[in-house]
Every structure is written in structure tokens, then in C-alpha cells.
Amino acid sequence: MAVTEPVTGETFGGTRGAQEGILRRQSARESRARTYARALPIVPVRARGLTIEGADGRRYLDCLSGAGTLALGHNHPVVLEAIRKVLDSGAPLSVLDLATPVKDAFVTELFRTLPPGLADHARVQFCGPAGTDAVEAAFKLVRAATGRTGILAFTGAYHGMTTGALAASGGADDVRVARLPYPQDYRCPFGVGGTRGAELAARWTETVLDDPKSGVPLPAGMILEPVQGEGGVIPAPDDWLRRMRRLTADRSVPLIADEIQTGVGRTGAFWAVEHSGVTPDVMVLSKAIGGSLPLAVVVYREDLDVWEPGAHAGTFRGNQLAMAAGTATLAHVRENALAERAGLLGARMLSQLRRLQDDFACVGDVRGRGLMIGVELVDPEGEGPRGETDDHARETGAQGGRRDAGVPARSGAESTAQTGWDGAPRHGPSPAAPELASAVQRACLERGLIVELGGRHAGVVRLLPPLTITDEQADAVLDRLADAVAAVARDPAAHGHVARRRRPEGRREPDD
């Protein structure tokens, strides 16, 4: 039944009743596809930097940052000034693909930041306003340039919500893309982790490309995330990424780097591929490049520019406010060395968060790069997957002797011993605990901290704070997260966690 009570005076009312009314109307009128609004029942009315104020007057530290969109946090002065300057100038706000001073300044600043080897020989295509539009455009580009149709992608990937982008993502239902193993330590697909696991993943990729009976024709391109975000905050090993670059270059397969969430300083380098020294053929960019406003582009080698006029378009590709905000953001990050700062602060935050692994058996892994951080929650008494060895547990730094409410913690080597096909013992990490992660997210919100969930089973608590976060704010974030984990670990039932209950693949949203 529709909710129709009046809204006059409620939008900035500053009362719990105002907030509840807005949330009730949202539930009655918006699509069941909404996601963030379910887990974060707040109504933001004001925001600055890391802080959001809700309609009920409560304040929150925002470590979601628009899913990584807000590199400088909410309403940064340089962004607001850039937007006001365009508004006050009388310039047109949407111009399709016409040249403007605002666009020229944006492209100049963007090219100034690009990885060496790409900027001097690059072209840029402005797309629709979302990152998924840039991914679709990139697929279209490499197919036109190579005359081939297939795409190589990786398990755990997330590239957007349109049809082609979904087909290349880890949760695809109708598979039209060849899937390759993405290396990781904690849940290595080969059960070994470390450099050996990455080598096996690379070798498998090489076999798929070169075996005439692999069932995978030479593709039009390969797309990968230098750090998988929605997949659970999994950084690609630098050596593996360099190997992917060599494999694709040797076979004339364009390499597409999805830097939609990792770009603009997030991981400790301006672009995450720079950690490995890799220069991709194509980069898809969105989120932070618009300075909080919708903007998406594809940047690619000029020899791939085989499109005829009108081969790709989009009504809102000329968003002047987003370009102005994006120019200001890119310049501010570059001039103030915020990428380097993200690397240093992120390393410190990771180091402190890893103490949670010593204290709580339900914290299975802490990982990330720069200010892209994930804490995986697990059920330490559940049965883990087969295929991981004692050597892997030692290599990935699993520690024993942890305590959680008086229960001894188990390391990767200690937990879930099983017998493999050859009769030898097998060990693995504890199963993901999505309900526990949800409980931690709720406990964080109660403490004034906004976090996101990700990972294969939505069991990873994710932190994406703005690059402008101060040391003091970082400490407050860590304190609130640690307190939330402790509270849930002490009394899981009180926070809605049922032990050993597994959520199926993908996120299960509760009914209205």
C-alpha cells in the first residue's frame, strides 16, 4: 500500500520521526532492487569530508564513500568551487561530444595522470555516465579493433550491471565469457596460495590461450581488476599482473584494466596498475574521476581507434559539471600526493586491523591495498572447503591460539582437517559467515560507522574511506570497527547471527 502522508518540512527536519517517514515512503515506492538502503537505514541530509549527518541528527563516519566515488570525501571545497565556477559562468551544462574549455581542461589533467606509455599515444571516449557503460564501450572497442568476439575475464570479478558487463562478472548466470582463475591467498582456487598459486593461475591462463582444443578461441580482449573490489578486496599479485601483460601482448590480445574503483589514488598509486609497472591497452574509468558526479570514460591506445563516427555515443557524455569536478579532484589528488598518503595510511590501518585476527577466530583474513581494505568474517566452527595444505596455511600467515569469548581460535592449518581424494589430510579456511558480516555492519552503524559488505558470500566488511581521511579519523574508524567485531563475537545470537548458516551465492536481500 502506498504511503501518502505529506513530506513538507521533513526533508531536513532533524528528528527520528522525519527519518522514519522518509524511509517508510522509500520502502513503499522504490524498487525491490535497492540494496544500500536496506543495510543502511539512514537519511543523509548534510555531509562534509568523512562525516554524514542523518535526518535524525545522528552523525556517521562514512567509509563507503559512494562505493569509492568520493576520493576527496563529501562536498570538498575544491570540488564545490569548480562546480560553482561553471554554474556562474553561464556555460552550457550538457553538450554531447562538442569541445568546450571545461572538457579540454579535464582531458589535459586526465592525460597528465595516466601511466607512462599510454598518455603519449592515447585516445579517450566519453561514454554514458556509469562505469558499466565504460566497460560496454571497451568491449565494443576491442571487438571492432581485433575482429574477434570473445572476452577473457576472471572469477570474482565485478564490472557493472548491464548485460555485457554482467557477463564478465563473477555472478554471471548466462556465461558468454571465458572465465579464468584470479589468484588469491586466503581462498586460493588451487589450494596452495602465495606465489605458487599465482603461478598456477598464470599457467592455466596460458594453456587456455594456446591450447587449440581449450574451447576458447583467441579473444578480442582480457579484462581484469588490479584489485577486486566486490569480489572481496583481493589485490592482484604484481608478478601475476605482469605475466598477464606479457601473455596478452605476445598474442595481440588487448588488455583492459578496470580502474573504476581502484583509480585516482585509492590503492596507494594514482592508478593501481602502476604498482606492477604494467601499461594496459585500455583503461575503463569512472567513480572518482567525476569528483562525485556521473562521468565515465575509456582511455586506449590510438592504434585501437578504428571506430567510425557515431559508432559509440551517449546523450550524457558531455556532463560539464562532472568534468569540472573531476578536473579539480584529479589535480588535488596529484598536487597533494594523496595517493602516496593513501598507501602509507592504508598500510598502518591494515597492520592494526590484523590484530583482530589474533583476538577473534571469526576474523578469517584482513587484506587490501592502500585505502581499499577488507576484513573477512568466517564461521570458525564450520567445515571449510577441501584442497588447502598445511604449507599454504603457514605461507599465508595463519596464526593459532586466538581467543574469541573463551573459545580457542584455529589457524588455517588447524581448522577443518579433511581427507582428500588420495587419502592425505587436507585443510582449508573456515567458511564465510555472511550473517556475521551483516551483524558487524549493523553494529558499526549503531556506533556511527558506515561500511559496505562484499566478497563471494557477502562475508567481507569493506572500508573505502576518502583519501582525505585524517590520522585521528582513521583511529576512530578502527576503534568503532574493532568494538563492533568484539560485540558481535561476544554474543553472535544477540546480533542476529546463526552459526553455520550459509547464504547461497550472491547477496540475498530480505523481503520488505
PDB file of N, CA, C and O in Angstrom, residues 259-304:
ATOM      1  N   GLU A 259      39.747   0.182 -13.796  1.00  0.00           N
ATOM      2  CA  GLU A 259      40.206   1.032 -12.695  1.00  0.00           C
ATOM      3  C   GLU A 259      39.057   1.899 -12.168  1.00  0.00           C
ATOM      4  O   GLU A 259      39.282   2.976 -11.624  1.00  0.00           O
ATOM      5  N   ILE A 260      37.820   1.416 -12.345  1.00  0.00           N
ATOM      6  CA  ILE A 260      36.665   2.209 -11.938  1.00  0.00           C
ATOM      7  C   ILE A 260      36.682   2.491 -10.441  1.00  0.00           C
ATOM      8  O   ILE A 260      36.412   3.606 -10.005  1.00  0.00           O
ATOM      9  N   GLN A 261      37.020   1.486  -9.634  1.00  0.00           N
ATOM     10  CA  GLN A 261      37.065   1.692  -8.185  1.00  0.00           C
ATOM     11  C   GLN A 261      38.481   1.863  -7.656  1.00  0.00           C
ATOM     12  O   GLN A 261      38.684   2.505  -6.622  1.00  0.00           O
ATOM     13  N   THR A 262      39.475   1.328  -8.350  1.00  0.00           N
ATOM     14  CA  THR A 262      40.854   1.380  -7.854  1.00  0.00           C
ATOM     15  C   THR A 262      41.578   2.660  -8.227  1.00  0.00           C
ATOM     16  O   THR A 262      42.645   2.949  -7.672  1.00  0.00           O
ATOM     17  N   GLY A 263      41.036   3.438  -9.164  1.00  0.00           N
ATOM     18  CA  GLY A 263      41.759   4.583  -9.694  1.00  0.00           C
ATOM     19  C   GLY A 263      41.739   5.813  -8.806  1.00  0.00           C
ATOM     20  O   GLY A 263      41.093   5.864  -7.759  1.00  0.00           O
ATOM     21  N   VAL A 264      42.500   6.823  -9.223  1.00  0.00           N
ATOM     22  CA  VAL A 264      42.587   8.136  -8.579  1.00  0.00           C
ATOM     23  C   VAL A 264      43.106   8.014  -7.142  1.00  0.00           C
ATOM     24  O   VAL A 264      42.539   8.559  -6.189  1.00  0.00           O
ATOM     25  N   GLY A 265      44.190   7.247  -6.977  1.00  0.00           N
ATOM     26  CA  GLY A 265      44.916   7.214  -5.722  1.00  0.00           C
ATOM     27  C   GLY A 265      44.432   6.229  -4.694  1.00  0.00           C
ATOM     28  O   GLY A 265      45.050   6.071  -3.636  1.00  0.00           O
ATOM     29  N   ARG A 266      43.349   5.544  -4.949  1.00  0.00           N
ATOM     30  CA  ARG A 266      42.717   4.686  -3.943  1.00  0.00           C
ATOM     31  C   ARG A 266      43.667   3.649  -3.351  1.00  0.00           C
ATOM     32  O   ARG A 266      43.654   3.384  -2.151  1.00  0.00           O
ATOM     33  N   THR A 267      44.513   3.022  -4.183  1.00  0.00           N
ATOM     34  CA  THR A 267      45.325   1.890  -3.711  1.00  0.00           C
ATOM     35  C   THR A 267      46.740   2.274  -3.289  1.00  0.00           C
ATOM     36  O   THR A 267      47.533   1.401  -2.951  1.00  0.00           O
ATOM     37  N   GLY A 268      47.075   3.560  -3.334  1.00  0.00           N
ATOM     38  CA  GLY A 268      48.430   3.985  -2.994  1.00  0.00           C
ATOM     39  C   GLY A 268      49.260   4.371  -4.199  1.00  0.00           C
ATOM     40  O   GLY A 268      50.403   4.808  -4.059  1.00  0.00           O
ATOM     41  N   ALA A 269      48.712   4.208  -5.380  1.00  0.00           N
ATOM     42  CA  ALA A 269      49.275   4.735  -6.624  1.00  0.00           C
ATOM     43  C   ALA A 269      48.120   5.418  -7.352  1.00  0.00           C
ATOM     44  O   ALA A 269      46.953   5.100  -7.110  1.00  0.00           O
ATOM     45  N   PHE A 270      48.443   6.341  -8.246  1.00  0.00           N
ATOM     46  CA  PHE A 270      47.343   7.057  -8.885  1.00  0.00           C
ATOM     47  C   PHE A 270      46.426   6.085  -9.615  1.00  0.00           C
ATOM     48  O   PHE A 270      45.207   6.178  -9.552  1.00  0.00           O
ATOM     49  N   TRP A 271      47.024   5.141 -10.341  1.00  0.00           N
ATOM     50  CA  TRP A 271      46.292   4.041 -10.958  1.00  0.00           C
ATOM     51  C   TRP A 271      46.882   2.751 -10.435  1.00  0.00           C
ATOM     52  O   TRP A 271      48.097   2.603 -10.341  1.00  0.00           O
ATOM     53  N   ALA A 272      46.054   1.791 -10.092  1.00  0.00           N
ATOM     54  CA  ALA A 272      46.529   0.586  -9.410  1.00  0.00           C
ATOM     55  C   ALA A 272      47.493  -0.233 -10.261  1.00  0.00           C
ATOM     56  O   ALA A 272      48.340  -0.945  -9.726  1.00  0.00           O
ATOM     57  N   VAL A 273      47.400  -0.152 -11.597  1.00  0.00           N
ATOM     58  CA  VAL A 273      48.328  -0.907 -12.444  1.00  0.00           C
ATOM     59  C   VAL A 273      49.763  -0.428 -12.270  1.00  0.00           C
ATOM     60  O   VAL A 273      50.711  -1.153 -12.601  1.00  0.00           O
ATOM     61  N   GLU A 274      49.940   0.776 -11.737  1.00  0.00           N
ATOM     62  CA  GLU A 274      51.289   1.310 -11.584  1.00  0.00           C
ATOM     63  C   GLU A 274      52.094   0.562 -10.537  1.00  0.00           C
ATOM     64  O   GLU A 274      53.327   0.599 -10.560  1.00  0.00           O
ATOM     65  N   HIS A 275      51.440  -0.133  -9.607  1.00  0.00           N
ATOM     66  CA  HIS A 275      52.178  -0.928  -8.624  1.00  0.00           C
ATOM     67  C   HIS A 275      53.037  -1.984  -9.320  1.00  0.00           C
ATOM     68  O   HIS A 275      54.125  -2.309  -8.848  1.00  0.00           O
ATOM     69  N   SER A 276      52.539  -2.520 -10.411  1.00  0.00           N
ATOM     70  CA  SER A 276      53.255  -3.579 -11.123  1.00  0.00           C
ATOM     71  C   SER A 276      54.028  -3.058 -12.330  1.00  0.00           C
ATOM     72  O   SER A 276      54.727  -3.827 -12.986  1.00  0.00           O
ATOM     73  N   GLY A 277      53.903  -1.771 -12.627  1.00  0.00           N
ATOM     74  CA  GLY A 277      54.577  -1.216 -13.800  1.00  0.00           C
ATOM     75  C   GLY A 277      53.924  -1.593 -15.105  1.00  0.00           C
ATOM     76  O   GLY A 277      54.528  -1.434 -16.178  1.00  0.00           O
ATOM     77  N   VAL A 278      52.705  -2.087 -15.074  1.00  0.00           N
ATOM     78  CA  VAL A 278      52.001  -2.538 -16.275  1.00  0.00           C
ATOM     79  C   VAL A 278      51.321  -1.356 -16.966  1.00  0.00           C
ATOM     80  O   VAL A 278      50.733  -0.496 -16.311  1.00  0.00           O
ATOM     81  N   THR A 279      51.423  -1.332 -18.289  1.00  0.00           N
ATOM     82  CA  THR A 279      50.681  -0.359 -19.091  1.00  0.00           C
ATOM     83  C   THR A 279      49.634  -1.111 -19.896  1.00  0.00           C
ATOM     84  O   THR A 279      49.964  -1.835 -20.836  1.00  0.00           O
ATOM     85  N   PRO A 280      48.376  -0.998 -19.541  1.00  0.00           N
ATOM     86  CA  PRO A 280      47.330  -1.705 -20.286  1.00  0.00           C
ATOM     87  C   PRO A 280      47.079  -1.045 -21.630  1.00  0.00           C
ATOM     88  O   PRO A 280      47.496   0.093 -21.883  1.00  0.00           O
ATOM     89  N   ASP A 281      46.375  -1.742 -22.485  1.00  0.00           N
ATOM     90  CA  ASP A 281      45.983  -1.180 -23.783  1.00  0.00           C
ATOM     91  C   ASP A 281      44.747  -0.309 -23.645  1.00  0.00           C
ATOM     92  O   ASP A 281      44.569   0.654 -24.402  1.00  0.00           O
ATOM     93  N   VAL A 282      43.900  -0.655 -22.682  1.00  0.00           N
ATOM     94  CA  VAL A 282      42.631   0.048 -22.463  1.00  0.00           C
ATOM     95  C   VAL A 282      42.434   0.203 -20.958  1.00  0.00           C
ATOM     96  O   VAL A 282      42.724  -0.715 -20.191  1.00  0.00           O
ATOM     97  N   MET A 283      41.942   1.367 -20.531  1.00  0.00           N
ATOM     98  CA  MET A 283      41.548   1.569 -19.141  1.00  0.00           C
ATOM     99  C   MET A 283      40.113   2.083 -19.119  1.00  0.00           C
ATOM    100  O   MET A 283      39.760   2.995 -19.871  1.00  0.00           O
ATOM    101  N   VAL A 284      39.290   1.469 -18.263  1.00  0.00           N
ATOM    102  CA  VAL A 284      37.928   1.964 -18.072  1.00  0.00           C
ATOM    103  C   VAL A 284      37.886   2.691 -16.737  1.00  0.00           C
ATOM    104  O   VAL A 284      38.326   2.171 -15.712  1.00  0.00           O
ATOM    105  N   LEU A 285      37.353   3.913 -16.755  1.00  0.00           N
ATOM    106  CA  LEU A 285      37.425   4.805 -15.606  1.00  0.00           C
ATOM    107  C   LEU A 285      36.058   5.413 -15.326  1.00  0.00           C
ATOM    108  O   LEU A 285      35.333   5.813 -16.249  1.00  0.00           O
ATOM    109  N   SER A 286      35.727   5.508 -14.052  1.00  0.00           N
ATOM    110  CA  SER A 286      34.501   6.184 -13.635  1.00  0.00           C
ATOM    111  C   SER A 286      34.643   6.516 -12.163  1.00  0.00           C
ATOM    112  O   SER A 286      35.748   6.777 -11.688  1.00  0.00           O
ATOM    113  N   LYS A 287      33.557   6.549 -11.417  1.00  0.00           N
ATOM    114  CA  LYS A 287      33.531   6.852  -9.992  1.00  0.00           C
ATOM    115  C   LYS A 287      34.302   8.138  -9.676  1.00  0.00           C
ATOM    116  O   LYS A 287      33.841   9.218  -9.976  1.00  0.00           O
ATOM    117  N   ALA A 288      35.510   8.035  -9.101  1.00  0.00           N
ATOM    118  CA  ALA A 288      36.212   9.212  -8.586  1.00  0.00           C
ATOM    119  C   ALA A 288      36.582  10.230  -9.648  1.00  0.00           C
ATOM    120  O   ALA A 288      36.789  11.404  -9.329  1.00  0.00           O
ATOM    121  N   ILE A 289      36.660   9.822 -10.916  1.00  0.00           N
ATOM    122  CA  ILE A 289      37.093  10.792 -11.939  1.00  0.00           C
ATOM    123  C   ILE A 289      36.051  11.884 -12.160  1.00  0.00           C
ATOM    124  O   ILE A 289      36.362  12.920 -12.757  1.00  0.00           O
ATOM    125  N   GLY A 290      34.821  11.684 -11.711  1.00  0.00           N
ATOM    126  CA  GLY A 290      33.793  12.711 -11.839  1.00  0.00           C
ATOM    127  C   GLY A 290      33.670  13.588 -10.613  1.00  0.00           C
ATOM    128  O   GLY A 290      32.755  14.420 -10.553  1.00  0.00           O
ATOM    129  N   GLY A 291      34.545  13.405  -9.638  1.00  0.00           N
ATOM    130  CA  GLY A 291      34.521  14.267  -8.466  1.00  0.00           C
ATOM    131  C   GLY A 291      33.226  14.235  -7.693  1.00  0.00           C
ATOM    132  O   GLY A 291      32.829  15.240  -7.100  1.00  0.00           O
ATOM    133  N   SER A 292      32.518  13.125  -7.699  1.00  0.00           N
ATOM    134  CA  SER A 292      31.248  12.844  -7.031  1.00  0.00           C
ATOM    135  C   SER A 292      30.062  12.930  -7.989  1.00  0.00           C
ATOM    136  O   SER A 292      28.940  12.599  -7.596  1.00  0.00           O
ATOM    137  N   LEU A 293      30.281  13.349  -9.229  1.00  0.00           N
ATOM    138  CA  LEU A 293      29.207  13.444 -10.221  1.00  0.00           C
ATOM    139  C   LEU A 293      29.400  12.381 -11.305  1.00  0.00           C
ATOM    140  O   LEU A 293      30.508  11.890 -11.512  1.00  0.00           O
ATOM    141  N   PRO A 294      28.328  12.012 -12.036  1.00  0.00           N
ATOM    142  CA  PRO A 294      28.409  10.912 -13.000  1.00  0.00           C
ATOM    143  C   PRO A 294      29.316  11.234 -14.185  1.00  0.00           C
ATOM    144  O   PRO A 294      29.116  12.224 -14.904  1.00  0.00           O
ATOM    145  N   LEU A 295      30.307  10.369 -14.402  1.00  0.00           N
ATOM    146  CA  LEU A 295      31.232  10.519 -15.521  1.00  0.00           C
ATOM    147  C   LEU A 295      31.932   9.188 -15.737  1.00  0.00           C
ATOM    148  O   LEU A 295      32.330   8.531 -14.769  1.00  0.00           O
ATOM    149  N   ALA A 296      32.073   8.787 -16.994  1.00  0.00           N
ATOM    150  CA  ALA A 296      32.780   7.550 -17.320  1.00  0.00           C
ATOM    151  C   ALA A 296      33.484   7.716 -18.657  1.00  0.00           C
ATOM    152  O   ALA A 296      32.936   8.308 -19.592  1.00  0.00           O
ATOM    153  N   VAL A 297      34.703   7.192 -18.731  1.00  0.00           N
ATOM    154  CA  VAL A 297      35.475   7.283 -19.977  1.00  0.00           C
ATOM    155  C   VAL A 297      36.226   5.981 -20.211  1.00  0.00           C
ATOM    156  O   VAL A 297      36.471   5.191 -19.301  1.00  0.00           O
ATOM    157  N   VAL A 298      36.587   5.782 -21.478  1.00  0.00           N
ATOM    158  CA  VAL A 298      37.518   4.727 -21.865  1.00  0.00           C
ATOM    159  C   VAL A 298      38.741   5.416 -22.447  1.00  0.00           C
ATOM    160  O   VAL A 298      38.621   6.269 -23.330  1.00  0.00           O
ATOM    161  N   VAL A 299      39.915   5.053 -21.946  1.00  0.00           N
ATOM    162  CA  VAL A 299      41.181   5.560 -22.482  1.00  0.00           C
ATOM    163  C   VAL A 299      41.903   4.376 -23.102  1.00  0.00           C
ATOM    164  O   VAL A 299      41.994   3.306 -22.485  1.00  0.00           O
ATOM    165  N   TYR A 300      42.439   4.548 -24.317  1.00  0.00           N
ATOM    166  CA  TYR A 300      43.011   3.396 -25.009  1.00  0.00           C
ATOM    167  C   TYR A 300      44.098   3.828 -25.994  1.00  0.00           C
ATOM    168  O   TYR A 300      44.199   5.011 -26.363  1.00  0.00           O
ATOM    169  N   ARG A 301      44.907   2.867 -26.403  1.00  0.00           N
ATOM    170  CA  ARG A 301      45.962   3.115 -27.381  1.00  0.00           C
ATOM    171  C   ARG A 301      45.366   3.597 -28.693  1.00  0.00           C
ATOM    172  O   ARG A 301      44.349   3.079 -29.156  1.00  0.00           O
ATOM    173  N   GLU A 302      46.035   4.564 -29.313  1.00  0.00           N
ATOM    174  CA  GLU A 302      45.480   5.185 -30.503  1.00  0.00           C
ATOM    175  C   GLU A 302      45.334   4.221 -31.679  1.00  0.00           C
ATOM    176  O   GLU A 302      44.451   4.402 -32.525  1.00  0.00           O
ATOM    177  N   ASP A 303      46.144   3.152 -31.719  1.00  0.00           N
ATOM    178  CA  ASP A 303      46.018   2.220 -32.844  1.00  0.00           C
ATOM    179  C   ASP A 303      44.756   1.364 -32.747  1.00  0.00           C
ATOM    180  O   ASP A 303      44.381   0.694 -33.714  1.00  0.00           O
ATOM    181  N   LEU A 304      44.087   1.376 -31.589  1.00  0.00           N
ATOM    182  CA  LEU A 304      42.815   0.673 -31.453  1.00  0.00           C
ATOM    183  C   LEU A 304      41.636   1.528 -31.900  1.00  0.00           C
ATOM    184  O   LEU A 304      40.494   1.057 -31.942  1.00  0.00           O
TER     185      LEU A 304
END
